[in-house]
Coordinates of C-alpha atoms in Angstrom, one line a residue:
M1 CA 111.0 125.3 115.1
V2 CA 109.3 122.2 113.7
E3 CA 109.7 121.3 110.0
E4 CA 106.6 120.2 108.2
L5 CA 107.2 117.1 106.0
N6 CA 105.3 116.3 102.9
P7 CA 104.0 112.6 102.8
Q8 CA 106.6 110.5 101.0
C9 CA 106.7 107.1 99.3
S10 CA 107.2 104.2 101.7
A11 CA 109.7 102.4 99.4
K12 CA 113.2 102.2 100.9
G13 CA 115.3 105.2 100.0
C14 CA 112.5 106.9 97.9
R15 CA 111.7 110.5 98.8
A16 CA 109.1 111.1 96.1
A17 CA 105.8 112.5 96.9
A18 CA 103.1 110.1 97.9
V19 CA 100.4 109.6 95.2
W20 CA 98.8 106.3 96.3
A21 CA 97.7 104.8 99.6
L22 CA 98.1 101.0 99.9
R23 CA 95.8 99.8 102.6
W24 CA 96.7 96.4 104.1
N25 CA 96.5 94.2 107.2
N26 CA 98.1 91.0 108.4
P27 CA 95.1 88.7 109.0
K28 CA 97.1 86.7 111.6
L29 CA 97.7 89.8 113.6
H30 CA 94.9 92.3 112.9
E31 CA 91.1 92.3 113.0
P32 CA 89.5 92.1 109.5
A33 CA 88.5 95.8 109.4
Y34 CA 91.8 97.1 110.6
R35 CA 94.0 98.8 108.0
K36 CA 97.6 99.9 107.9
T37 CA 98.8 102.3 105.2
W38 CA 101.9 102.4 103.1
L39 CA 102.2 105.4 100.7
A40 CA 103.6 105.0 97.2
C41 CA 104.7 107.2 94.3
D42 CA 103.8 106.2 90.8
V43 CA 107.1 104.4 90.3
H44 CA 106.8 102.2 93.4
R45 CA 103.0 101.5 93.4
E46 CA 103.3 98.2 91.6
T47 CA 106.3 96.8 93.4
L48 CA 104.9 97.7 96.9
S49 CA 101.5 96.3 95.8
E50 CA 103.1 93.0 94.6
F51 CA 105.1 92.7 97.9
L52 CA 101.9 93.0 100.0
G53 CA 99.8 91.0 97.6
A54 CA 102.2 88.0 97.6
R55 CA 101.7 87.8 101.3
G56 CA 98.0 88.1 101.2
F57 CA 98.1 91.5 103.0
L58 CA 96.9 94.0 100.4
R59 CA 93.3 95.0 100.8
E60 CA 92.9 98.1 98.6
V61 CA 94.8 100.8 96.7
T62 CA 93.4 104.3 96.5
E63 CA 94.6 107.7 95.5
F64 CA 96.3 109.5 98.3
H65 CA 94.8 112.8 99.4
P66 CA 96.8 114.4 102.2
T67 CA 94.6 116.2 104.8
A68 CA 95.4 119.8 105.6

């Protein structure tokens, strides 16, 4: 039996439901249009955004809508 997992925040140790999608890339490694995604809860949206932003990686923050 396979257990379905709900998308969770990417912050270390956080198991809260994902509410935000932080889209980012490392311009030294990725093509400009390429995006990686970290998920964030309301509590960790700002700290994860600051972490990526300080490195020049953050491209956009959008509401997270899981697909069925």
